[in-house]
Short mmCIF file of the C-alpha atoms (twelve columns), coordinates in Angstrom:
data_MODEL
# 
_entry.id   MODEL 
# 
loop_
_atom_site.group_PDB 
_atom_site.id 
_atom_site.type_symbol 
_atom_site.label_atom_id 
_atom_site.label_alt_id 
_atom_site.label_comp_id 
_atom_site.label_asym_id 
_atom_site.label_seq_id 
_atom_site.Cartn_x 
_atom_site.Cartn_y 
_atom_site.Cartn_z 
_atom_site.pdbx_PDB_model_num 
ATOM 1   C CA . UNK A 1   88.452  108.929 127.689 1 
ATOM 2   C CA . UNK A 2   85.117  109.613 125.950 1 
ATOM 3   C CA . UNK A 3   84.083  108.334 122.532 1 
ATOM 4   C CA . UNK A 4   85.114  108.906 119.823 1 
ATOM 5   C CA . UNK A 5   88.419  110.135 121.284 1 
ATOM 6   C CA . UNK A 6   89.036  106.966 123.315 1 
ATOM 7   C CA . UNK A 7   89.703  105.049 120.091 1 
ATOM 8   C CA . UNK A 8   90.732  107.951 117.837 1 
ATOM 9   C CA . UNK A 9   94.234  107.645 116.352 1 
ATOM 10  C CA . UNK A 10  97.207  109.374 117.938 1 
ATOM 11  C CA . UNK A 11  99.144  110.914 115.040 1 
ATOM 12  C CA . UNK A 12  102.860 111.693 115.230 1 
ATOM 13  C CA . UNK A 13  105.522 112.287 112.601 1 
ATOM 14  C CA . UNK A 14  107.794 109.498 113.935 1 
ATOM 15  C CA . UNK A 15  107.335 105.728 114.271 1 
ATOM 16  C CA . UNK A 16  108.841 105.249 117.747 1 
ATOM 17  C CA . UNK A 17  106.344 107.377 119.727 1 
ATOM 18  C CA . UNK A 18  103.547 106.035 117.516 1 
ATOM 19  C CA . UNK A 19  104.437 102.444 118.438 1 
ATOM 20  C CA . UNK A 20  104.561 103.064 122.186 1 
ATOM 21  C CA . UNK A 21  101.343 105.116 122.073 1 
ATOM 22  C CA . UNK A 22  99.403  102.400 120.260 1 
ATOM 23  C CA . UNK A 23  100.304 99.801  122.892 1 
ATOM 24  C CA . UNK A 24  99.513  102.109 125.800 1 
ATOM 25  C CA . UNK A 25  96.179  103.252 124.352 1 
ATOM 26  C CA . UNK A 26  95.176  99.685  123.449 1 
ATOM 27  C CA . UNK A 27  95.804  98.643  127.055 1 
ATOM 28  C CA . UNK A 28  93.787  101.577 128.394 1 
ATOM 29  C CA . UNK A 29  90.882  100.691 126.098 1 
ATOM 30  C CA . UNK A 30  90.989  97.092  127.316 1 
ATOM 31  C CA . UNK A 31  90.851  98.272  130.944 1 
ATOM 32  C CA . UNK A 32  87.898  100.577 130.214 1 
ATOM 33  C CA . UNK A 33  86.011  97.656  128.668 1 
ATOM 34  C CA . UNK A 34  87.047  95.320  131.521 1 
ATOM 35  C CA . UNK A 35  88.593  92.810  129.140 1 
ATOM 36  C CA . UNK A 36  90.974  90.043  130.209 1 
ATOM 37  C CA . UNK A 37  94.198  91.125  128.496 1 
ATOM 38  C CA . UNK A 38  97.028  88.918  127.327 1 
ATOM 39  C CA . UNK A 39  100.538 90.136  126.510 1 
ATOM 40  C CA . UNK A 40  103.088 88.190  124.501 1 
ATOM 41  C CA . UNK A 41  106.432 88.749  122.841 1 
ATOM 42  C CA . UNK A 42  107.847 87.865  119.463 1 
ATOM 43  C CA . UNK A 43  110.861 85.533  119.301 1 
ATOM 44  C CA . UNK A 44  114.198 86.909  118.059 1 
ATOM 45  C CA . UNK A 45  117.040 84.635  116.907 1 
ATOM 46  C CA . UNK A 46  120.310 86.320  115.807 1 
ATOM 47  C CA . UNK A 47  121.728 84.757  112.644 1 
ATOM 48  C CA . UNK A 48  125.192 85.275  114.132 1 
ATOM 49  C CA . UNK A 49  125.032 85.950  117.903 1 
ATOM 50  C CA . UNK A 50  128.699 87.073  117.950 1 
ATOM 51  C CA . UNK A 51  127.726 90.080  115.805 1 
ATOM 52  C CA . UNK A 52  125.199 91.173  118.443 1 
ATOM 53  C CA . UNK A 53  127.049 90.654  121.756 1 
ATOM 54  C CA . UNK A 54  130.188 89.100  123.206 1 
ATOM 55  C CA . UNK A 55  128.571 87.078  125.990 1 
ATOM 56  C CA . UNK A 56  125.246 85.427  126.780 1 
ATOM 57  C CA . UNK A 57  124.168 87.992  129.381 1 
ATOM 58  C CA . UNK A 58  124.751 90.934  127.025 1 
ATOM 59  C CA . UNK A 59  122.950 89.064  124.253 1 
ATOM 60  C CA . UNK A 60  119.883 88.491  126.436 1 
ATOM 61  C CA . UNK A 61  119.857 92.166  127.438 1 
ATOM 62  C CA . UNK A 62  119.968 93.291  123.821 1 
ATOM 63  C CA . UNK A 63  117.284 90.832  122.741 1 
ATOM 64  C CA . UNK A 64  114.992 92.254  125.429 1 
ATOM 65  C CA . UNK A 65  115.737 95.759  124.163 1 
ATOM 66  C CA . UNK A 66  114.906 94.710  120.591 1 
ATOM 67  C CA . UNK A 67  111.350 93.947  121.735 1 
ATOM 68  C CA . UNK A 68  110.832 97.696  122.247 1 
ATOM 69  C CA . UNK A 69  111.752 98.583  118.652 1 
ATOM 70  C CA . UNK A 70  108.848 99.809  116.534 1 
ATOM 71  C CA . UNK A 71  107.406 97.475  113.914 1 
ATOM 72  C CA . UNK A 72  108.834 99.448  110.971 1 
ATOM 73  C CA . UNK A 73  112.337 98.551  112.203 1 
ATOM 74  C CA . UNK A 74  111.596 94.854  112.500 1 
ATOM 75  C CA . UNK A 75  109.955 93.854  109.226 1 
ATOM 76  C CA . UNK A 76  106.409 94.633  110.333 1 
ATOM 77  C CA . UNK A 77  106.438 92.168  113.246 1 
ATOM 78  C CA . UNK A 78  106.201 94.026  116.583 1 
ATOM 79  C CA . UNK A 79  108.164 92.798  119.572 1 
ATOM 80  C CA . UNK A 80  105.404 93.259  122.132 1 
ATOM 81  C CA . UNK A 81  101.725 92.484  121.516 1 
ATOM 82  C CA . UNK A 82  98.523  92.906  123.485 1 
ATOM 83  C CA . UNK A 83  95.518  90.683  122.923 1 
ATOM 84  C CA . UNK A 84  91.881  90.811  124.027 1 
ATOM 85  C CA . UNK A 85  88.501  90.260  122.435 1 
ATOM 86  C CA . UNK A 86  87.301  93.341  120.618 1 
ATOM 87  C CA . UNK A 87  90.831  94.737  120.130 1 
ATOM 88  C CA . UNK A 88  91.001  96.980  117.061 1 
ATOM 89  C CA . UNK A 89  94.020  96.030  114.947 1 
ATOM 90  C CA . UNK A 90  95.511  96.476  111.501 1 
ATOM 91  C CA . UNK A 91  97.794  94.152  109.615 1 
ATOM 92  C CA . UNK A 92  101.311 95.276  108.717 1 
ATOM 93  C CA . UNK A 93  101.721 93.103  105.618 1 
ATOM 94  C CA . UNK A 94  99.574  91.956  102.704 1 
ATOM 95  C CA . UNK A 95  97.994  88.692  103.861 1 
ATOM 96  C CA . UNK A 96  96.155  87.495  100.782 1 
ATOM 97  C CA . UNK A 97  94.990  88.787  97.410  1 
ATOM 98  C CA . UNK A 98  92.746  86.518  95.385  1 
ATOM 99  C CA . UNK A 99  89.550  87.099  93.382  1 
ATOM 100 C CA . UNK A 100 87.515  85.923  96.361  1 
ATOM 101 C CA . UNK A 101 89.537  87.308  99.297  1 
ATOM 102 C CA . UNK A 102 91.770  90.378  99.607  1 
ATOM 103 C CA . UNK A 103 93.498  91.581  102.789 1 
ATOM 104 C CA . UNK A 104 96.064  94.264  102.016 1 
ATOM 105 C CA . UNK A 105 98.670  95.975  104.176 1 
ATOM 106 C CA . UNK A 106 97.117  98.296  106.818 1 
ATOM 107 C CA . UNK A 107 93.683  96.658  106.531 1 
ATOM 108 C CA . UNK A 108 91.753  97.197  109.814 1 
ATOM 109 C CA . UNK A 109 90.049  94.418  111.721 1 
ATOM 110 C CA . UNK A 110 88.902  93.258  115.148 1 
ATOM 111 C CA . UNK A 111 90.264  90.386  117.238 1 
ATOM 112 C CA . UNK A 112 87.473  87.870  117.907 1 
ATOM 113 C CA . UNK A 113 89.455  84.934  119.301 1 
ATOM 114 C CA . UNK A 114 92.729  82.990  119.454 1 
ATOM 115 C CA . UNK A 115 94.380  79.659  120.117 1 
ATOM 116 C CA . UNK A 116 97.067  79.651  122.798 1 
ATOM 117 C CA . UNK A 117 100.128 77.449  123.167 1 
ATOM 118 C CA . UNK A 118 99.317  74.436  125.403 1 
ATOM 119 C CA . UNK A 119 101.399 75.738  128.330 1 
ATOM 120 C CA . UNK A 120 99.375  79.002  128.348 1 
ATOM 121 C CA . UNK A 121 95.878  77.528  128.064 1 
ATOM 122 C CA . UNK A 122 95.130  77.366  131.780 1 
ATOM 123 C CA . UNK A 123 93.280  80.553  132.650 1 
ATOM 124 C CA . UNK A 124 94.828  82.468  135.516 1 
ATOM 125 C CA . UNK A 125 92.797  84.902  137.594 1 
ATOM 126 C CA . UNK A 126 93.542  88.562  137.064 1 
ATOM 127 C CA . UNK A 127 92.946  91.403  134.640 1 
ATOM 128 C CA . UNK A 128 96.025  90.672  132.526 1 
ATOM 129 C CA . UNK A 129 98.987  88.321  132.219 1 
ATOM 130 C CA . UNK A 130 102.079 87.747  130.096 1 
ATOM 131 C CA . UNK A 131 102.086 84.537  128.049 1 
ATOM 132 C CA . UNK A 132 105.106 82.248  128.070 1 
ATOM 133 C CA . UNK A 133 104.741 81.578  124.341 1 
ATOM 134 C CA . UNK A 134 103.185 83.500  121.489 1 
ATOM 135 C CA . UNK A 135 99.724  82.220  120.410 1 
ATOM 136 C CA . UNK A 136 99.357  79.555  117.761 1 
ATOM 137 C CA . UNK A 137 96.680  81.538  115.914 1 
ATOM 138 C CA . UNK A 138 94.739  84.814  116.211 1 
ATOM 139 C CA . UNK A 139 91.322  85.214  114.603 1 
ATOM 140 C CA . UNK A 140 90.622  88.629  113.070 1 
ATOM 141 C CA . UNK A 141 87.285  89.749  111.678 1 
ATOM 142 C CA . UNK A 142 87.339  92.193  108.771 1 
ATOM 143 C CA . UNK A 143 84.173  94.269  108.576 1 
ATOM 144 C CA . UNK A 144 81.964  94.107  105.482 1 
ATOM 145 C CA . UNK A 145 83.874  91.050  104.189 1 
ATOM 146 C CA . UNK A 146 81.679  88.286  102.765 1 
ATOM 147 C CA . UNK A 147 84.345  85.653  102.071 1 
ATOM 148 C CA . UNK A 148 84.789  82.615  104.308 1 
ATOM 149 C CA . UNK A 149 88.145  80.954  104.945 1 
ATOM 150 C CA . UNK A 150 86.468  78.161  106.929 1 
ATOM 151 C CA . UNK A 151 82.706  77.655  107.363 1 
ATOM 152 C CA . UNK A 152 83.056  77.326  111.140 1 
ATOM 153 C CA . UNK A 153 84.736  80.742  111.364 1 
ATOM 154 C CA . UNK A 154 81.969  82.642  109.604 1 
ATOM 155 C CA . UNK A 155 82.210  85.446  107.029 1 
ATOM 156 C CA . UNK A 156 85.138  87.855  107.216 1 
ATOM 157 C CA . UNK A 157 87.113  85.980  109.896 1 
ATOM 158 C CA . UNK A 158 90.752  85.299  108.991 1 
ATOM 159 C CA . UNK A 159 93.055  82.966  110.974 1 
ATOM 160 C CA . UNK A 160 96.355  84.828  111.389 1 
ATOM 161 C CA . UNK A 161 99.309  82.528  112.051 1 
ATOM 162 C CA . UNK A 162 102.847 83.405  113.204 1 
ATOM 163 C CA . UNK A 163 105.260 84.350  110.459 1 
ATOM 164 C CA . UNK A 164 108.991 85.011  110.286 1 
ATOM 165 C CA . UNK A 165 111.151 87.715  108.757 1 
ATOM 166 C CA . UNK A 166 114.789 88.784  108.903 1 
ATOM 167 C CA . UNK A 167 115.575 92.344  109.912 1 
ATOM 168 C CA . UNK A 168 118.877 94.239  110.156 1 
ATOM 169 C CA . UNK A 169 119.947 95.412  113.609 1 
ATOM 170 C CA . UNK A 170 122.923 97.469  112.524 1 
ATOM 171 C CA . UNK A 171 123.459 98.768  109.002 1 
ATOM 172 C CA . UNK A 172 127.170 99.204  109.664 1 
ATOM 173 C CA . UNK A 173 127.861 95.635  110.806 1 
ATOM 174 C CA . UNK A 174 124.927 94.138  108.836 1 
ATOM 175 C CA . UNK A 175 123.999 92.078  111.885 1 
ATOM 176 C CA . UNK A 176 120.673 90.352  111.249 1 
ATOM 177 C CA . UNK A 177 117.971 88.817  113.425 1 
ATOM 178 C CA . UNK A 178 115.236 86.363  112.514 1 
ATOM 179 C CA . UNK A 179 111.972 87.376  114.199 1 
ATOM 180 C CA . UNK A 180 108.896 85.165  114.545 1 
ATOM 181 C CA . UNK A 181 105.592 86.739  115.530 1 
ATOM 182 C CA . UNK A 182 102.438 88.296  114.132 1 
ATOM 183 C CA . UNK A 183 102.226 90.973  111.435 1 
ATOM 184 C CA . UNK A 184 99.567  92.841  113.407 1 
ATOM 185 C CA . UNK A 185 99.515  95.957  115.587 1 
ATOM 186 C CA . UNK A 186 96.813  97.710  117.650 1 
ATOM 187 C CA . UNK A 187 95.035  100.318 115.548 1 
ATOM 188 C CA . UNK A 188 95.294  103.250 117.948 1 
ATOM 189 C CA . UNK A 189 98.075  105.365 116.422 1 
ATOM 190 C CA . UNK A 190 99.592  106.350 113.095 1 
ATOM 191 C CA . UNK A 191 102.343 108.389 111.529 1 
ATOM 192 C CA . UNK A 192 101.499 111.431 109.428 1 
ATOM 193 C CA . UNK A 193 102.889 109.636 106.376 1 
ATOM 194 C CA . UNK A 194 100.601 106.617 106.803 1 
ATOM 195 C CA . UNK A 195 97.474  108.666 107.555 1 
ATOM 196 C CA . UNK A 196 97.646  110.599 104.259 1 
ATOM 197 C CA . UNK A 197 94.399  110.470 102.302 1 
ATOM 198 C CA . UNK A 198 92.353  109.382 105.318 1 
ATOM 199 C CA . UNK A 199 89.304  111.279 106.574 1 
ATOM 200 C CA . UNK A 200 88.832  111.036 110.343 1 
ATOM 201 C CA . UNK A 201 86.042  111.831 112.757 1 
ATOM 202 C CA . UNK A 202 88.452  112.440 115.650 1 
ATOM 203 C CA . UNK A 203 92.204  112.468 116.247 1 
ATOM 204 C CA . UNK A 204 94.873  113.239 118.848 1 
ATOM 205 C CA . UNK A 205 97.543  115.343 117.155 1 
ATOM 206 C CA . UNK A 206 101.200 115.925 117.945 1 
ATOM 207 C CA . UNK A 207 102.752 118.781 115.933 1 
ATOM 208 C CA . UNK A 208 106.041 119.314 117.724 1 
ATOM 209 C CA . UNK A 209 107.424 121.393 120.584 1 
ATOM 210 C CA . UNK A 210 106.441 124.918 121.534 1 
ATOM 211 C CA . UNK A 211 110.119 125.928 121.550 1 
ATOM 212 C CA . UNK A 212 111.342 124.773 118.132 1 
ATOM 213 C CA . UNK A 213 112.636 126.088 114.837 1 
ATOM 214 C CA . UNK A 214 110.447 124.202 112.335 1 
ATOM 215 C CA . UNK A 215 111.170 124.075 108.638 1 
ATOM 216 C CA . UNK A 216 109.142 123.224 105.544 1 
ATOM 217 C CA . UNK A 217 109.266 119.486 106.275 1 
ATOM 218 C CA . UNK A 218 107.700 119.959 109.720 1 
ATOM 219 C CA . UNK A 219 105.145 122.341 108.239 1 
ATOM 220 C CA . UNK A 220 103.985 119.849 105.587 1 
ATOM 221 C CA . UNK A 221 103.873 116.997 108.114 1 
ATOM 222 C CA . UNK A 222 101.736 119.055 110.486 1 
ATOM 223 C CA . UNK A 223 99.486  120.151 107.624 1 
ATOM 224 C CA . UNK A 224 98.816  116.495 106.797 1 
ATOM 225 C CA . UNK A 225 98.024  115.736 110.443 1 
ATOM 226 C CA . UNK A 226 95.694  118.686 110.966 1 
ATOM 227 C CA . UNK A 227 93.834  118.338 107.666 1 
ATOM 228 C CA . UNK A 228 92.576  114.778 108.269 1 
ATOM 229 C CA . UNK A 229 89.568  115.901 110.328 1 
ATOM 230 C CA . UNK A 230 86.026  116.518 109.099 1 
ATOM 231 C CA . UNK A 231 85.480  119.185 111.775 1 
ATOM 232 C CA . UNK A 232 87.761  121.025 114.198 1 
ATOM 233 C CA . UNK A 233 85.579  120.239 117.195 1 
ATOM 234 C CA . UNK A 234 82.111  119.358 118.390 1 
ATOM 235 C CA . UNK A 235 80.028  116.810 120.256 1 
ATOM 236 C CA . UNK A 236 80.676  114.077 117.686 1 
ATOM 237 C CA . UNK A 237 84.417  114.438 117.229 1 
ATOM 238 C CA . UNK A 238 87.145  116.805 116.212 1 
ATOM 239 C CA . UNK A 239 90.780  117.501 116.974 1 
ATOM 240 C CA . UNK A 240 92.660  117.327 120.267 1 
ATOM 241 C CA . UNK A 241 96.094  118.986 120.269 1 
ATOM 242 C CA . UNK A 242 98.221  117.193 122.842 1 
ATOM 243 C CA . UNK A 243 100.434 120.242 123.341 1 
ATOM 244 C CA . UNK A 244 101.038 123.689 121.935 1 
ATOM 245 C CA . UNK A 245 103.299 123.816 118.887 1 
ATOM 246 C CA . UNK A 246 105.697 126.499 117.679 1 
ATOM 247 C CA . UNK A 247 104.162 129.779 116.549 1 
ATOM 248 C CA . UNK A 248 106.602 129.680 113.614 1 
ATOM 249 C CA . UNK A 249 105.323 126.348 112.266 1 
ATOM 250 C CA . UNK A 250 103.111 127.923 109.597 1 
ATOM 251 C CA . UNK A 251 105.032 131.183 109.196 1 
ATOM 252 C CA . UNK A 252 107.591 130.064 106.606 1 
ATOM 253 C CA . UNK A 253 105.620 131.043 103.525 1 
ATOM 254 C CA . UNK A 254 104.588 128.658 100.734 1 
ATOM 255 C CA . UNK A 255 106.749 125.544 100.184 1 
ATOM 256 C CA . UNK A 256 109.251 126.450 97.428  1 
ATOM 257 C CA . UNK A 257 108.765 123.277 95.395  1 
ATOM 258 C CA . UNK A 258 104.992 123.533 95.156  1 
ATOM 259 C CA . UNK A 259 105.054 127.317 94.764  1 
ATOM 260 C CA . UNK A 260 107.608 127.272 91.925  1 
ATOM 261 C CA . UNK A 261 105.840 124.422 90.105  1 
ATOM 262 C CA . UNK A 262 102.459 126.159 90.212  1 
ATOM 263 C CA . UNK A 263 104.010 129.449 89.117  1 
ATOM 264 C CA . UNK A 264 105.674 127.718 86.157  1 
ATOM 265 C CA . UNK A 265 102.528 125.850 85.106  1 
ATOM 266 C CA . UNK A 266 100.300 128.906 85.401  1 
ATOM 267 C CA . UNK A 267 102.708 130.965 83.322  1 
ATOM 268 C CA . UNK A 268 103.061 128.244 80.694  1 
ATOM 269 C CA . UNK A 269 99.379  127.496 80.233  1 
ATOM 270 C CA . UNK A 270 97.938  130.959 80.831  1 
ATOM 271 C CA . UNK A 271 95.911  132.449 77.995  1 
ATOM 272 C CA . UNK A 272 97.599  135.582 76.725  1 
ATOM 273 C CA . UNK A 273 95.360  138.602 76.104  1 
# 
C-alpha cells in the first residue's frame, strides 16, 4: 500500500486477470485518497438478439456477463468503469493525430473532471455510487502536453466522449454486439506483451504457478516481466513477486529460435584465421 507500489503496474501474461486487477487496484487507490468514486457501465446492443439468447431473461443475464469481459475482447471499450478525480488512466485507441495534437493508443493521462447525464447529476452522500447512465464527457489531462482543445480547459486537457464499436461474441456463430462507452481504462495493470520496452520504477509481477511445467513461451513472457525494472528492490522501488513461480521456469536452456539464429549469424560473419 506504500508508494511507489500502490500505483505500480500489476503485470500478468493474460488480459482477463489484468482487467480485473486494474479495476480493483484503481478502487483501492481511490479509497486511500478518500475520493468520491463513480462506477458506470457501457451499453451493449446485440445486432441480432436471437443469436445471443432465446428469451429476454437469458439475454439480460448474458449482457450483464459481457460487462465483465476484458477490453481486448470488446474493441477497447471496457464494460465496467470507475471514475474519480486524479484517476490514472490510459486510452485504448488512437484519439487524435495532427501536427498540433497527438494522442496515441496507450497514452497515459489523469482524469480531472467529467459531465454526467442529467439524471445522475444530483450528488448522493457516500463514498461511491453506480451511475444510471454513462457520463456525457470525461476530461483527461495529458502531462507535458502544450496543446489546447478549448481555452477554458487549459493545456493538455482532452474531452473524451462516448464512442461505439462492434465486437464479436462468438466466432463460431459470428454473433455481434454494438458497444457504446469510453475507450479508457485505469492505468494500474498491464500484460507482458504491452509492457515490452518500458522501464519501470516498481512493479507487481505474476510469473505463473509454483507447480507448473513451463515451456519456452512462459520463460520469454516471464523474462519480459522481470526485466522491466531499474532495480530489484530498495527504498525507492523494485519488484514484488506476488507468488513463487516454478523452479523449472528458467531451466529450459536458451530459446531454440534465438540460439540457432545467433549461431548461424556468428558462423556466417566470423572472421576466419
